[in-house]
Every structure is written in structure tokens, then in C-alpha cells.
């Protein structure tokens, strides 16, 4: 598995300007010298102005290329997943992405579950953007009652490059959580909420409000600008319990 290519394309039902294709070449994968060659092409952007793309938080160029290293952590994570791929070609439905590995002998392999695998590939591409300096880690914040029934505020950076969350608790010393699976679970819980930006605040003055800063520059207070998902009446209890457990003193 030393040298091979990964092809990824957004699902057909992903519209412009979000739709893109990528080719990632893995070189000497599985060794300390492992590196990447990345090519990304954004499609069907003619109808969008530069200002519109910037407003959506998207790059303005139609293509991007980069060469650089891949961390041991990502090599290990990808190697485990790539071992589960099966031989064959990729024939996605409209709602599924195109994901395929290609080896020098022209052998191809594909994931068993395209939609599930897409999360991994998108995280990997995000890690490449961080490594290249194209994007910064995601800055997140949470204010909640801990297991001692004390209000605390957690603020820090979620790094896809390093697969960790480095944070401060109410201004204390820096700490790091490297259990990426648990961090993923928390993010999956956070982002299913209903975020109402028109009611959110740039600065959270209250020190006794359950609130989330999801990385968009605003604080969302539970029950006001942060609403539970439809039909999930115990959402806030579950989210707060997850935060208490993850950031237990």
C-alpha cells in the first residue's frame, strides 16, 4: 500500500458552489517519509461572484493543488479504514459521493458504505487544509454546569490535522483531548441543534447560561438562540451530560 491514489467527488445532489472533485496521491504511505500530492477542482461556479463565495466561507479559486506531509496519526487512521475496502469500481447513487482507491497495478477498491465513509474523507481533506495553512482549526466554546454543579466555560481549538481539541477551562492552563471518537460524538450531537443566528450574541456576558459557540463567531444560548432538534425533548440534558463527561475534572 506504499503508493496509491484516492479519488473523491461530492454527491451529484450537492449543488454548486459546494460541489468539488479531488485527487489525493499517497506516496510512501505507511513510512515516516509519507507525503501527499493533492488536487482539488470546484465545479460549475460560473454563476457565482467572488463576493458570494466569500460570504459562504468558500475558496474563490476554481482549483487548488498542494504537496506536503501526512501525520502518523492520519496514516494509522486511514490504514485501518482502507483495509476494509472491497475490490471493485464505484457506482454511487445521486445522494452518494464517489470514493475510490486506485493502485499502480490498476486495481481499484471502494468503501462498503459510501455515505458513512464520506465523513472520514471530508475530515481528512479538512486536515489537509489545516496542514497547508489554508484554514485554521475550528474554534469552539461551551458553557455549562460541571459534575460539581459549578458553571464553567470551555474554549479551544478543534484540530483536524492533529485529531485533538486543545482548550482552556475558564481561563486556566491549556489541556488537550486526543480521543477523536469521543470528540466526533460530541460534534455530531452539537450540530444537530437548531442555531438561530439572529438571536445569537458575539459576546456571552452571562456566566450562568448553558451556551454553545459552534465556530461561526457567535454564542448560542440554550432555549433562546439554540433550539433542540424537532422531537428530541431531552436534547439539552443529553448534550450537557456529554460535556460533563468529556471535560470531567
C-alpha positions as CSV (number, residue, x, y, z in Angstrom):
1,X,0.0,0.0,0.0
2,X,3.0,2.3,-0.5
3,X,1.9,4.4,-3.4
4,X,-1.8,4.8,-4.5
5,X,-4.5,7.4,-5.3
6,X,-7.7,8.4,-3.6
7,X,-10.4,9.8,-5.8
8,X,-13.3,11.7,-4.1
9,X,-16.2,13.7,-5.6
10,X,-19.2,15.2,-3.9
11,X,-22.5,13.5,-4.4
12,X,-24.4,14.5,-7.6
13,X,-27.1,16.2,-5.5
14,X,-24.6,18.5,-3.9
15,X,-25.1,21.8,-5.8
16,X,-22.6,24.4,-6.9
17,X,-20.7,26.1,-5.5
18,X,-20.1,23.4,-2.9
19,X,-19.6,20.5,-5.3
20,X,-15.9,19.5,-5.9
21,X,-13.7,16.7,-7.1
22,X,-10.3,15.7,-5.6
23,X,-7.4,13.5,-6.3
24,X,-5.1,12.7,-3.5
25,X,-1.8,10.8,-4.2
26,X,-0.3,8.9,-1.3
27,X,3.5,8.5,-1.6
28,X,5.4,6.0,0.6
29,X,2.3,5.6,2.7
30,X,3.0,3.7,5.9
31,X,6.5,5.1,6.3
32,X,8.0,8.1,8.2
33,X,8.6,9.7,4.8
34,X,5.0,9.5,3.7
35,X,3.7,12.5,1.7
36,X,0.7,13.7,-0.3
37,X,0.0,15.4,-3.6
38,X,-3.4,17.0,-3.6
39,X,-5.5,18.4,-6.5
40,X,-9.0,19.8,-5.9
41,X,-11.3,21.1,-8.6
42,X,-14.5,23.1,-7.8
43,X,-17.2,22.7,-10.5
44,X,-20.0,24.8,-12.1
45,X,-19.1,28.1,-10.4
46,X,-19.7,30.5,-13.3
47,X,-22.9,31.8,-11.8
48,X,-21.3,32.8,-8.5
49,X,-19.4,36.0,-7.8
50,X,-16.3,36.2,-5.7
51,X,-18.3,38.1,-3.0
52,X,-20.9,35.3,-2.9
53,X,-18.3,32.6,-2.5
54,X,-16.6,34.6,0.3
55,X,-19.9,35.1,2.0
56,X,-20.4,31.3,2.0
57,X,-17.0,30.8,3.5
58,X,-15.8,29.1,0.3
59,X,-12.5,29.5,-1.6
60,X,-12.7,31.8,-4.6
61,X,-10.4,29.9,-6.9
62,X,-11.7,27.0,-9.1
63,X,-8.8,24.7,-8.4
64,X,-6.1,24.1,-5.8
65,X,-3.0,22.0,-5.6
66,X,-0.7,21.2,-2.7
67,X,2.2,18.9,-1.7
68,X,3.1,18.1,1.8
69,X,3.4,15.5,4.6
70,X,0.8,13.3,6.3
71,X,0.9,12.8,10.1
72,X,1.4,9.3,11.6
73,X,-2.0,9.7,13.3
74,X,-3.7,10.1,10.0
75,X,-1.7,7.3,8.4
76,X,-2.9,5.0,11.1
77,X,-6.5,6.1,10.9
78,X,-6.7,5.8,7.2
79,X,-4.8,2.5,7.0
80,X,-7.4,0.9,9.3
81,X,-10.2,2.1,7.2
82,X,-8.7,1.4,3.8
83,X,-8.2,-2.2,4.9
84,X,-12.0,-2.6,5.0
85,X,-12.4,-1.5,1.4
86,X,-13.5,-4.1,-1.2
87,X,-12.3,-4.7,-4.7
88,X,-14.5,-3.1,-7.4
89,X,-15.5,0.2,-9.0
90,X,-17.5,3.0,-7.5
91,X,-21.1,3.4,-8.8
92,X,-22.7,5.9,-6.4
93,X,-26.4,6.9,-6.3
94,X,-27.2,10.6,-6.7
95,X,-27.1,11.1,-2.9
96,X,-23.8,9.3,-2.5
97,X,-20.2,10.5,-3.0
98,X,-17.7,9.0,-5.3
99,X,-14.8,7.4,-3.3
100,X,-12.3,5.0,-4.8
101,X,-8.7,3.9,-4.2
102,X,-6.5,3.1,-7.3
103,X,-3.3,1.2,-7.1
104,X,-0.3,1.2,-9.5
105,X,-1.4,-2.2,-11.0
106,X,-4.8,-0.6,-11.8
107,X,-6.6,-2.4,-9.1
108,X,-9.4,-0.4,-7.5
109,X,-11.1,-0.6,-4.2
110,X,-14.2,1.1,-2.7
111,X,-15.8,1.6,0.7
112,X,-18.6,-0.7,1.7
113,X,-20.7,2.2,2.8
114,X,-20.1,5.4,0.8
115,X,-22.2,7.8,2.9
116,X,-20.5,6.7,6.1
117,X,-17.1,6.9,4.6
118,X,-17.6,10.4,3.4
119,X,-17.3,11.8,6.9
120,X,-13.8,10.4,7.2
121,X,-12.7,11.7,3.8
122,X,-14.1,15.1,4.5
123,X,-12.3,15.2,7.8
124,X,-9.1,14.2,6.1
125,X,-9.5,16.9,3.5
126,X,-10.1,19.4,6.3
127,X,-6.9,18.2,7.9
128,X,-5.0,18.9,4.6
129,X,-6.4,22.4,4.5
130,X,-5.1,23.0,8.1
131,X,-1.7,21.5,7.3
132,X,-1.4,23.7,4.2
133,X,-2.4,26.8,6.2
134,X,-5.5,27.2,4.0
135,X,-7.8,27.0,7.0
136,X,-7.5,27.3,10.8
137,X,-8.6,24.8,13.4
138,X,-12.2,25.2,14.4
139,X,-12.6,27.4,17.5
140,X,-15.3,26.1,19.8
141,X,-16.8,27.1,23.1
142,X,-19.2,25.6,25.7
143,X,-20.6,27.0,28.9
144,X,-22.3,24.5,31.2
145,X,-22.6,23.1,34.8
146,X,-19.9,20.5,35.5
147,X,-20.3,17.4,37.7
148,X,-19.8,19.6,40.8
149,X,-22.8,21.7,39.7
150,X,-20.4,24.7,39.0
151,X,-20.7,26.8,35.9
152,X,-17.6,26.6,33.7
153,X,-16.6,27.8,30.3
154,X,-14.6,25.7,27.8
155,X,-12.9,27.4,24.9
156,X,-10.4,26.0,22.4
157,X,-9.4,24.7,19.0
158,X,-10.6,21.5,17.4
159,X,-7.7,20.4,15.1
160,X,-8.5,18.0,12.2
161,X,-4.8,18.0,11.5
162,X,-3.8,16.8,14.9
163,X,-7.1,15.0,15.7
164,X,-7.4,16.7,19.1
165,X,-9.1,19.5,21.0
166,X,-6.8,21.9,22.9
167,X,-8.7,24.1,25.3
168,X,-8.8,26.2,28.4
169,X,-11.3,25.8,31.2
170,X,-12.4,29.2,32.5
171,X,-9.0,30.7,31.6
172,X,-6.9,28.0,33.3
173,X,-3.9,26.1,31.8
174,X,-4.2,24.5,28.4
175,X,-5.4,20.9,28.2
176,X,-5.7,18.6,25.3
177,X,-8.2,15.8,24.5
178,X,-7.0,13.3,21.9
179,X,-9.9,10.9,21.9
180,X,-11.1,11.7,18.4
181,X,-14.0,9.3,18.5
182,X,-15.5,11.0,21.6
183,X,-14.9,14.4,20.1
184,X,-16.7,13.3,17.0
185,X,-19.6,12.1,19.0
186,X,-19.9,15.4,20.8
187,X,-19.7,17.3,17.5
188,X,-22.4,15.1,16.0
189,X,-24.6,16.0,19.0
190,X,-23.9,19.7,18.9
191,X,-24.5,20.3,15.2
192,X,-28.0,18.7,15.0
193,X,-29.3,21.6,17.1
194,X,-31.3,24.5,15.6
195,X,-28.9,27.5,15.6
196,X,-30.8,30.8,15.3
197,X,-28.1,33.3,14.4
198,X,-30.5,36.4,14.5
199,X,-30.8,35.8,18.3
200,X,-27.2,34.8,19.0
201,X,-24.5,37.0,20.6
202,X,-20.9,37.9,19.6
203,X,-20.1,38.1,23.3
204,X,-21.5,35.9,26.1
205,X,-21.8,38.2,29.1
206,X,-23.8,35.8,31.3
207,X,-21.7,33.3,33.3
208,X,-24.7,31.2,34.2
209,X,-26.3,30.2,30.9
210,X,-26.0,26.9,29.1
211,X,-24.5,28.0,25.8
212,X,-22.5,26.8,22.7
213,X,-20.0,28.6,20.4
214,X,-20.0,26.4,17.3
215,X,-17.2,28.2,15.4
216,X,-19.2,30.8,13.5
217,X,-18.3,33.8,15.7
218,X,-21.5,33.7,17.8
219,X,-22.6,32.3,21.1
220,X,-26.0,30.5,21.2
221,X,-27.9,30.2,24.5
222,X,-30.0,27.1,25.1
223,X,-33.7,27.7,24.9
224,X,-33.2,31.1,23.1
225,X,-30.9,31.2,20.1
226,X,-30.0,27.4,20.5
227,X,-33.1,25.2,20.0
228,X,-33.4,21.5,20.4
229,X,-33.9,19.4,17.3
230,X,-37.5,18.7,16.5
231,X,-38.9,15.8,18.5
232,X,-35.8,15.5,20.8
233,X,-37.2,16.7,24.1
234,X,-34.2,15.6,26.1
235,X,-31.6,17.1,23.8
236,X,-30.2,19.7,26.1
237,X,-29.9,17.2,29.0
238,X,-28.0,14.8,26.8
239,X,-25.7,17.5,25.4
240,X,-24.9,18.8,28.9
241,X,-24.2,15.3,30.2
242,X,-21.9,14.6,27.3
243,X,-20.0,17.8,28.1
244,X,-19.7,17.0,31.7
245,X,-18.3,13.5,30.9
246,X,-15.8,14.7,28.3
247,X,-14.5,17.6,30.4
248,X,-14.7,15.9,33.8
249,X,-12.2,17.5,36.2
